[in-house]
Coordinates of C-alpha atoms in Angstrom, one line a residue:
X2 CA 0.7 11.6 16.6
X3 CA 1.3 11.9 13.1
X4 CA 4.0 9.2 11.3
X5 CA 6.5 12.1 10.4
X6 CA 8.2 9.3 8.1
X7 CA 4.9 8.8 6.2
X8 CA 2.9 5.4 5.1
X9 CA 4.9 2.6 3.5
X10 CA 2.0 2.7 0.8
X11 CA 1.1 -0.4 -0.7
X12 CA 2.1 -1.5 -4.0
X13 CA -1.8 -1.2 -5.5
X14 CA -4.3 1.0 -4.6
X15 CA -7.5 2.0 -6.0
X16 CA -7.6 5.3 -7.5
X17 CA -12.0 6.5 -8.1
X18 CA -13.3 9.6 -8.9
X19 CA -17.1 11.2 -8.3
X20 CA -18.9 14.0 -9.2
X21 CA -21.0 14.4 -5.7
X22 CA -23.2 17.4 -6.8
X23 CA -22.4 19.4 -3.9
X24 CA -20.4 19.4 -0.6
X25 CA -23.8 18.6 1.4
X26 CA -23.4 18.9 5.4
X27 CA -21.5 17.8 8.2
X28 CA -24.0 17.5 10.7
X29 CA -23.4 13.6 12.2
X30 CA -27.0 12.9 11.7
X31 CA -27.9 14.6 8.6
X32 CA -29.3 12.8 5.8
X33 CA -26.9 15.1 3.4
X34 CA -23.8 14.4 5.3
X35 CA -21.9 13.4 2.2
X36 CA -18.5 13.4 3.6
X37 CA -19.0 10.9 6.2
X38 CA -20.6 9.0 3.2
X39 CA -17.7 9.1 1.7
X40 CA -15.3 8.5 4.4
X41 CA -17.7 5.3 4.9
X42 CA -17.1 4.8 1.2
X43 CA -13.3 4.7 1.1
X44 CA -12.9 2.7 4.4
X45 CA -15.4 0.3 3.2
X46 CA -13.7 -0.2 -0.7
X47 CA -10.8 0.3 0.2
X48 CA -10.1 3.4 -1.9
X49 CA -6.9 5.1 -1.8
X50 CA -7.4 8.5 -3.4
X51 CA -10.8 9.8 -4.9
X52 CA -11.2 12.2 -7.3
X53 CA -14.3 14.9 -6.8
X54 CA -16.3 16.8 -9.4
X55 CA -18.5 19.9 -8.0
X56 CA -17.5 19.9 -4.4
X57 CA -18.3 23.7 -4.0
X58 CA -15.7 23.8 -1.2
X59 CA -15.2 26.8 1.0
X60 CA -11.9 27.6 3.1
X61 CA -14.0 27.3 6.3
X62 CA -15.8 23.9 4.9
X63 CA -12.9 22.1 4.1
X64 CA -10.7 22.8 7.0
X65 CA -13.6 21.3 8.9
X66 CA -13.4 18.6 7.0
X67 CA -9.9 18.2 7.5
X68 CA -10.4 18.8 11.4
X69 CA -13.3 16.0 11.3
X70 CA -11.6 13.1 9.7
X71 CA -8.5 14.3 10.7
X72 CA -6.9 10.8 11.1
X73 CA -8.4 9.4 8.2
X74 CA -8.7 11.5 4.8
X75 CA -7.1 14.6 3.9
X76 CA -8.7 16.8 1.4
X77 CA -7.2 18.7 -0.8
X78 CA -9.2 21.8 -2.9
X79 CA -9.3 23.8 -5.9
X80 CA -12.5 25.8 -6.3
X81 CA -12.4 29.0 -8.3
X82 CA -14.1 32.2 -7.7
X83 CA -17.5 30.9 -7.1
X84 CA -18.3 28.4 -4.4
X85 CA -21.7 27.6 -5.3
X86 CA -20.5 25.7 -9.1
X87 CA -17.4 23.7 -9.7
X88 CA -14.9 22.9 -7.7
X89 CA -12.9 19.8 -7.8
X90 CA -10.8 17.7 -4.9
X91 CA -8.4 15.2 -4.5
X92 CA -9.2 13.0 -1.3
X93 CA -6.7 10.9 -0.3
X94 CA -6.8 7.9 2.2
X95 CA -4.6 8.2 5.1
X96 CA -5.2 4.3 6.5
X97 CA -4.1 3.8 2.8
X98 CA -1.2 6.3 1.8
X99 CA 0.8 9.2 3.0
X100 CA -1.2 12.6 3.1
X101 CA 1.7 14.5 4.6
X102 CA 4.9 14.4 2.5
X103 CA 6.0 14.6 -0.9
X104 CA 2.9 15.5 -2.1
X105 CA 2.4 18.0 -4.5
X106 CA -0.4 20.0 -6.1
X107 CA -0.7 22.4 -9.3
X108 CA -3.8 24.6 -10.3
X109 CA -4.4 24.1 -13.8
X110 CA -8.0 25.8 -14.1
X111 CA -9.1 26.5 -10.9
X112 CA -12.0 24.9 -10.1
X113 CA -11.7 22.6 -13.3
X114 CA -8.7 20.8 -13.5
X115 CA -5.5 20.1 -10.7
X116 CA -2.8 17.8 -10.5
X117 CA -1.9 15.9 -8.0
X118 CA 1.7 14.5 -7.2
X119 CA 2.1 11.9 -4.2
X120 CA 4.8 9.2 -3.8
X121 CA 3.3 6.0 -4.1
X122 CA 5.4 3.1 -3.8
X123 CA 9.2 3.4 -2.7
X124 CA 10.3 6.0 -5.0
X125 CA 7.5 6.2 -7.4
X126 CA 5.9 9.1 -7.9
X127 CA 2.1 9.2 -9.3
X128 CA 0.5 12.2 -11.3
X129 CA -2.8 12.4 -11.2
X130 CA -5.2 14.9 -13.6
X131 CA -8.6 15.7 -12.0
X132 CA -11.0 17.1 -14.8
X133 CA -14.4 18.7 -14.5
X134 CA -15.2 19.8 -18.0
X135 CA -17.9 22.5 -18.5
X136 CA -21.1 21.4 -20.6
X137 CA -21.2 23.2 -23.6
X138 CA -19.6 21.9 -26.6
X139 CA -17.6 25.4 -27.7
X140 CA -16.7 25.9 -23.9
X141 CA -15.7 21.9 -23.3
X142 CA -13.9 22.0 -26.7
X143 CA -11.9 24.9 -25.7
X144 CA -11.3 23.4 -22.4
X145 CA -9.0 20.5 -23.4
X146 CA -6.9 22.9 -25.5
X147 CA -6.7 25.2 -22.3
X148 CA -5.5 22.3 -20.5
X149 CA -2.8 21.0 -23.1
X150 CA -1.4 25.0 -23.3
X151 CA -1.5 25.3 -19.7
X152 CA 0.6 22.0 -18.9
X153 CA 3.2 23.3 -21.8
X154 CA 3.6 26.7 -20.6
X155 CA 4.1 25.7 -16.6
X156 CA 6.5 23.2 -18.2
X157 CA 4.4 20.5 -16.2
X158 CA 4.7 16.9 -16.2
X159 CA 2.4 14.2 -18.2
X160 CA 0.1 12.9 -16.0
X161 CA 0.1 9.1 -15.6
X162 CA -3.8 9.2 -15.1
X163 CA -6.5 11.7 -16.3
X164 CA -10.1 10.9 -14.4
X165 CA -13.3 13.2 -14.0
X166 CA -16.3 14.5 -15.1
X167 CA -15.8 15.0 -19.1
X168 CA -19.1 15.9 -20.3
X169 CA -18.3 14.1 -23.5
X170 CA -18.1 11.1 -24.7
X171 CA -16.1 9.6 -27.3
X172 CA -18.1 7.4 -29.0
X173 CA -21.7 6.8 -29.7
X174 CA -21.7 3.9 -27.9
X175 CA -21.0 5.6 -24.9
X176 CA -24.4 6.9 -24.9
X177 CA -28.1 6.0 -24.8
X178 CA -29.9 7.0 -27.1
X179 CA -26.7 6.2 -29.5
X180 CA -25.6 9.3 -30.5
X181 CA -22.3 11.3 -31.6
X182 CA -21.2 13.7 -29.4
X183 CA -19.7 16.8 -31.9
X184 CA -16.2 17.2 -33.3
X185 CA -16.1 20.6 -31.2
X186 CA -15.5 18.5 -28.1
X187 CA -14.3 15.2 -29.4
X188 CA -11.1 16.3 -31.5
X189 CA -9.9 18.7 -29.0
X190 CA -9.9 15.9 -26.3
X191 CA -8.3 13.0 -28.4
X192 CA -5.3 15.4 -29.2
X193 CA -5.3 15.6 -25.3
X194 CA -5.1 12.6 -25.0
X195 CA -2.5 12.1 -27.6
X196 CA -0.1 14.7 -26.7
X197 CA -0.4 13.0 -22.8
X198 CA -0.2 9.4 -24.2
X199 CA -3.3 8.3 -22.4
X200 CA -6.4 5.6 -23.0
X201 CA -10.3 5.3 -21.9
X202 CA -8.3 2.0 -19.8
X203 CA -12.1 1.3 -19.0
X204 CA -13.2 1.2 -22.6
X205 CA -9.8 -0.5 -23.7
X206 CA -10.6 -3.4 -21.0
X207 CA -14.3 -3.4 -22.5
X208 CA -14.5 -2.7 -26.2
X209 CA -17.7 -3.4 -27.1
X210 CA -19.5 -3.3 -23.7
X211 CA -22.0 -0.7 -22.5
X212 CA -22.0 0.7 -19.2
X213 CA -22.9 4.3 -18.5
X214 CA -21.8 6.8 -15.1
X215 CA -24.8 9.4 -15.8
X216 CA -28.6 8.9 -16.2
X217 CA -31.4 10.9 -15.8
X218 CA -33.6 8.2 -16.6
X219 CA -34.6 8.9 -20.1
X220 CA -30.5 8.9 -21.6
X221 CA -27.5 7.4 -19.9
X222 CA -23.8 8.1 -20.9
X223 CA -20.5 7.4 -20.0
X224 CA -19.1 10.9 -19.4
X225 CA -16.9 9.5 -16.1
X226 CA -14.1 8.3 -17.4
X227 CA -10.0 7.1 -15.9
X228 CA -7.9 7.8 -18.8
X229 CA -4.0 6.3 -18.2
X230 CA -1.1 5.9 -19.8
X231 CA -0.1 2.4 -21.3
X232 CA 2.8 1.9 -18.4
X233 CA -0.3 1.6 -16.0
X234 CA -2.6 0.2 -17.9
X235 CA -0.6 -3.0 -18.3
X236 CA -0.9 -3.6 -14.7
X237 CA -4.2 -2.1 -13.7
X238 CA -7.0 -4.6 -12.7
X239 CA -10.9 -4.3 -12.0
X240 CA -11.7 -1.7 -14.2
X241 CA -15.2 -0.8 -12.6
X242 CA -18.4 1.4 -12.6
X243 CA -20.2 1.0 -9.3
X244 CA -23.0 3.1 -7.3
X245 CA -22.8 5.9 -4.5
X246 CA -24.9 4.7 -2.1
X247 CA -26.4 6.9 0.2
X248 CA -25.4 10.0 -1.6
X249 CA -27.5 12.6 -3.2
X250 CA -25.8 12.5 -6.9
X251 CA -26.7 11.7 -10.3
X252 CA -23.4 9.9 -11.1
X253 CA -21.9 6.5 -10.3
X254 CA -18.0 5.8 -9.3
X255 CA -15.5 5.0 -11.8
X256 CA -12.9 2.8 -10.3
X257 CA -9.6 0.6 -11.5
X258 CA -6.6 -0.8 -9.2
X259 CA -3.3 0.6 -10.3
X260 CA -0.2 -1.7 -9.6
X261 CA 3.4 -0.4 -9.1
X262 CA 4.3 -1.5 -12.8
X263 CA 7.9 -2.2 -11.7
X264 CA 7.1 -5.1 -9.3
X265 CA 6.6 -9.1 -10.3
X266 CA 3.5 -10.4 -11.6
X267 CA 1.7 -12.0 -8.7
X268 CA -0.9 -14.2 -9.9
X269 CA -4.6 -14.6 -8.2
X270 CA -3.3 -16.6 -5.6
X271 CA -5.6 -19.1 -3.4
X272 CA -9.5 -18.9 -2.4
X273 CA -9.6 -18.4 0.8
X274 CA -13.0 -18.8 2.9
X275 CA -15.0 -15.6 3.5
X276 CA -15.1 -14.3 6.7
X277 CA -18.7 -14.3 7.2
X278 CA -18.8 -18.2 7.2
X279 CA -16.1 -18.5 10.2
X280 CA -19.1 -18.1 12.2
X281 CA -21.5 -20.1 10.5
X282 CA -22.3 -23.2 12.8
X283 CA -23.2 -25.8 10.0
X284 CA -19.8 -25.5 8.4
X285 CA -17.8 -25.8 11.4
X286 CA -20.0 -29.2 12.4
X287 CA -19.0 -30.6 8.5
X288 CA -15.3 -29.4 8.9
X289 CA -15.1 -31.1 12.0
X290 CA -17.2 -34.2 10.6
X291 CA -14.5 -34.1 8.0
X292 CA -11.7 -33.7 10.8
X293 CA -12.4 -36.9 12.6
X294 CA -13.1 -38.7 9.4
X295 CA -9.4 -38.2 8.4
X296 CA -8.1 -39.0 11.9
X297 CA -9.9 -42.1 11.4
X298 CA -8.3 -43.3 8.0
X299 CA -4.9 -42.5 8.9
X300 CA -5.2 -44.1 12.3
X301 CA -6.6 -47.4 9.9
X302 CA -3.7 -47.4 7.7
X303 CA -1.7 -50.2 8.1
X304 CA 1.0 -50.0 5.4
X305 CA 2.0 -47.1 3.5
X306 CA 1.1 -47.2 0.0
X307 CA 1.6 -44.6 -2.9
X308 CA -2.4 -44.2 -3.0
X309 CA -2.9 -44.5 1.0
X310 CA -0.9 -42.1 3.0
X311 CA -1.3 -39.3 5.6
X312 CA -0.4 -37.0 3.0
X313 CA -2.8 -37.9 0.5
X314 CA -5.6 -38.0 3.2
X315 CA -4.6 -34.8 4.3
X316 CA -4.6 -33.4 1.2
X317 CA -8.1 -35.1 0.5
X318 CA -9.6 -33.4 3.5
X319 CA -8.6 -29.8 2.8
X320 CA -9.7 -30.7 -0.4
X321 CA -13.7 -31.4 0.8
X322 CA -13.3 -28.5 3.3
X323 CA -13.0 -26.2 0.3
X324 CA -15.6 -27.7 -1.4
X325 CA -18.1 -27.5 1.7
X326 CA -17.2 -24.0 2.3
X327 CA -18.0 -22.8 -1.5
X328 CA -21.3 -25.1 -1.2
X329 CA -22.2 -23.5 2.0
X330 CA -20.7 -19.6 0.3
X331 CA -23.7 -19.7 -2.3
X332 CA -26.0 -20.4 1.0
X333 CA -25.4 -18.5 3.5
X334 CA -23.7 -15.3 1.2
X335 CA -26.5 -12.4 2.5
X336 CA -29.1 -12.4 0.2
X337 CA -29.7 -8.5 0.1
X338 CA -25.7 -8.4 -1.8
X339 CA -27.0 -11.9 -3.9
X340 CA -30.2 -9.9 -4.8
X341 CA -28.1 -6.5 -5.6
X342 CA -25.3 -8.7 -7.7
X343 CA -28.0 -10.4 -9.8
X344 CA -29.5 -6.8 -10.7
X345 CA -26.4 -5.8 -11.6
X346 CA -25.9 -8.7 -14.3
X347 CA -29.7 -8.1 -15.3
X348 CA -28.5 -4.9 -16.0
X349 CA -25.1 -5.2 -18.4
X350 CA -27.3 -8.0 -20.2
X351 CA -30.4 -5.3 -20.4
X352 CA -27.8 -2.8 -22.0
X353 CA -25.9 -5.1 -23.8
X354 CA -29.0 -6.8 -25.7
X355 CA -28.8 -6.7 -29.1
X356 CA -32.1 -6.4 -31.6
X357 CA -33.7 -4.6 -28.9
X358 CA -35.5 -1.7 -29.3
X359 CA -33.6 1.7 -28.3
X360 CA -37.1 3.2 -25.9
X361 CA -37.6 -0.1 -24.6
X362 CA -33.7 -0.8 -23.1
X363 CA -33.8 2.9 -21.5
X364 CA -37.0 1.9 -19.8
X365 CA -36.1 -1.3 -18.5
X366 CA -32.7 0.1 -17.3
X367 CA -34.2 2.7 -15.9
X368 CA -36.1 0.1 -13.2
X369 CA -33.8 -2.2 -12.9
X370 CA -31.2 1.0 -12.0
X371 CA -33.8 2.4 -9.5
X372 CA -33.7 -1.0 -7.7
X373 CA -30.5 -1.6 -7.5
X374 CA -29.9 2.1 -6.7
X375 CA -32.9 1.2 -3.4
X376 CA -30.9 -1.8 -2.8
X377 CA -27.0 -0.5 -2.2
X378 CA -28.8 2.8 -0.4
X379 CA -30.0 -0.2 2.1
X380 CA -26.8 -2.4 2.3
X381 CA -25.2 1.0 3.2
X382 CA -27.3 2.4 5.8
X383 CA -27.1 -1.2 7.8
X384 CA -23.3 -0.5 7.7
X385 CA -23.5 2.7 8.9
X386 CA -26.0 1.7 11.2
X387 CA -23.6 -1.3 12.5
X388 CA -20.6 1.1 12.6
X389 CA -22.7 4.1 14.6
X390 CA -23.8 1.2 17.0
X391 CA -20.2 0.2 17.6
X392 CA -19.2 3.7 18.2
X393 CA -22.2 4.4 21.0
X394 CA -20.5 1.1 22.6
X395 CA -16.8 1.2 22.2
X396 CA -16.4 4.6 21.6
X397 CA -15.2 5.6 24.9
X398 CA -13.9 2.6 25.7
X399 CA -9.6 2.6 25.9
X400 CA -9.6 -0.9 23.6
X401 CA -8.4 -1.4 19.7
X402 CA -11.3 0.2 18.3
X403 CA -10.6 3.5 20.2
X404 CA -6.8 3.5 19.3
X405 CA -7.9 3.1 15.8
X406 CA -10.5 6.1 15.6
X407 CA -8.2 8.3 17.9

């Protein structure tokens, strides 16, 4: 049964958004089943609500998605007269917030642009602005002013966050080849932005790095993009631009943590060993090496001295533990994520080279994105692969895993 209270949501989430290029299938073993990519996706990075860019939703097609993943994501829609272009949805994670009350949804341009309102934390309320701006520069430019008039004469909110598919960048920088995108489109979205009190937080985090969300192999740009207000951005954290993998689409994620800004700073806090090496066998024979090595010296200790104590033993022996574990971490971490995560860095310093010729930096970037593209496609098929083989064994079985899938 449904909580009829709602979620107690956490006090940061992860807002994304996606342009999927399509609503694909729903068949469980079709190789264009987006949607249970995607459920896959938000479970797995723990995303709270997602954004979508040309979903070409039906009525039928979206109630089924609703009816299939029911328990985990609710999908909410905006599509416009034609089913096969456009489209935008907001998809919001029910293991994460609360998809049945308080939420609230206005049509801006159908199919283009919607905002969501859902109570976050406590009493907060966030508003969220999902964009998918046409391509042409006379119809995009036209398209922020639509928005702004449309917000002023529904007498609607400001949004605290505006994320989507822009089809513009700001700055030639944002692009590969360099290159300015026109005053037709650029103007008419900085007074936007102005009017709404909103920042690129991505390109305010990064100010002189490239990193692009679109490629076709021969240009790349930045046309994905979370815009927020200065409120959030204060407390937002890992601003990010990550793959899809698995799904058929030309775009990557955009990504960033919001935090409730009225709660306390809360630092870092302390490393903690990964999960993956609780069952590594080496480590436990060193921790427990380590463990009777400590029993040892405090059972030798005759007199209590500042420098010679339980205390400082103990503290000496967590101490090497840590260090063991982070030794045996850059070991035993899998070497398929080591491999993807040294693309990646190959990658920002590829785009970030200077003194580099322009034909040369889109060529090597274009390999080293169609590996690392190969490589997350993998890492996410094993998951699924894993999770399908947990569901064919504990799937009608009464245990924990049932209860938390029924």
């Amino acid at each position: 049964k449904k909580n009829k209270k709602g979620k107690n949501t956490r006090t940061s989430i992860m807002v994304a958004s996606l342009n999927m290029r399509g609503h694909g299938t729903l068949g469980p073993d079709d190789t264009n089943n987006k949607w249970m990519l995607i459920n896959q996706l938000m479970r797995t990075n723990r995303i709270g609500i997602l954004a979508i860019q040309e979903a070409h939703l039906t009525e039928e097609f979206a109630e089924q998605i609703n009816d299939l993943f029911e328990r985990r994501l609710s999908v909410i829609w905006s599509q416009g007269d034609n089913s096969r272009a456009k489209g935008i949805a907001f998809v919001i994670n029910r293991e994460i917030m609360s998809a049945d009350h308080n939420i609230k949804v206005d049509d801006i341009v159908p199919g283009r642009v919607a905002m969501l309102s859902i109570q976050w934390h406590n009493n907060l309320k966030l508003k969220i602005l999902n964009v998918y701006a046409p391509n042409g520069a006379t119809e995009n430019g036209a398209f922020w002013s639509e928005i702004q008039n449309t917000l002023e004469e529904k007498d609607l909110p400001k949004p605290d966050m505006m994320l989507g598919d822009h089809n513009t960048v700001e700055d030639s920088i944002d692009r590969l080849p360099n290159r300015s995108d026109s005053a037709t489109t650029v103007d008419p979205l900085r007074e936007l932005q102005t009017k709404l009190g909103l920042i690129d937080g991505w390109r305010t985090t990064n100010p002189t790095d490239k990193a692009f969300t679109w490629t076709n192999g021969r240009s790349h740009s930045r046309i994905d993009r979370i815009y927020v207000s200065r409120t959030i951005h204060n407390t937002a954290v890992d601003w990010d631009i990550t793959e899809a993998p698995g799904l058929e689409t030309d775009h990557k994620i955009v990504s960033v943590r919001i935090t409730n800004p009225q709660m306390p700073h809360i630092g870092t806090g302390r490393w903690t060993i990964p999960e993956l090496l609780l069952k590594s066998k080496k480590l436990s024979k060193s921790v427990i090496a380590l463990g009777k090595k400590m029993i040892q010296e405090i059972g030798s200790i005759q007199t209590r001295t500042d420098e010679k104590n339980p205390q400082i033993i103990f503290e000496k022996f967590k101490a090497e533990v840590i260090a063991k574990a982070r030794t045996t971490a850059k070991i035993e971490i899998p070497k398929l994520k080591k491999r993807t995560d040294d693309m990646k860095k190959d990658l920002k310093a590829t785009l970030n080279a200077r003194n580099t010729p322009e034909a040369k930096t889109i060529a090597d970037a274009g390999v080293l994105q169609k590996q690392i593209t190969a490589l997350e496609n993998l890492r996410h098929a094993s998951i699924r692969m894993a999770t399908k083989a947990r569901d064919a064994m504990e799937g009608e079985t009464i245990s924990k895993y049932w209860s938390s899938v029924n």
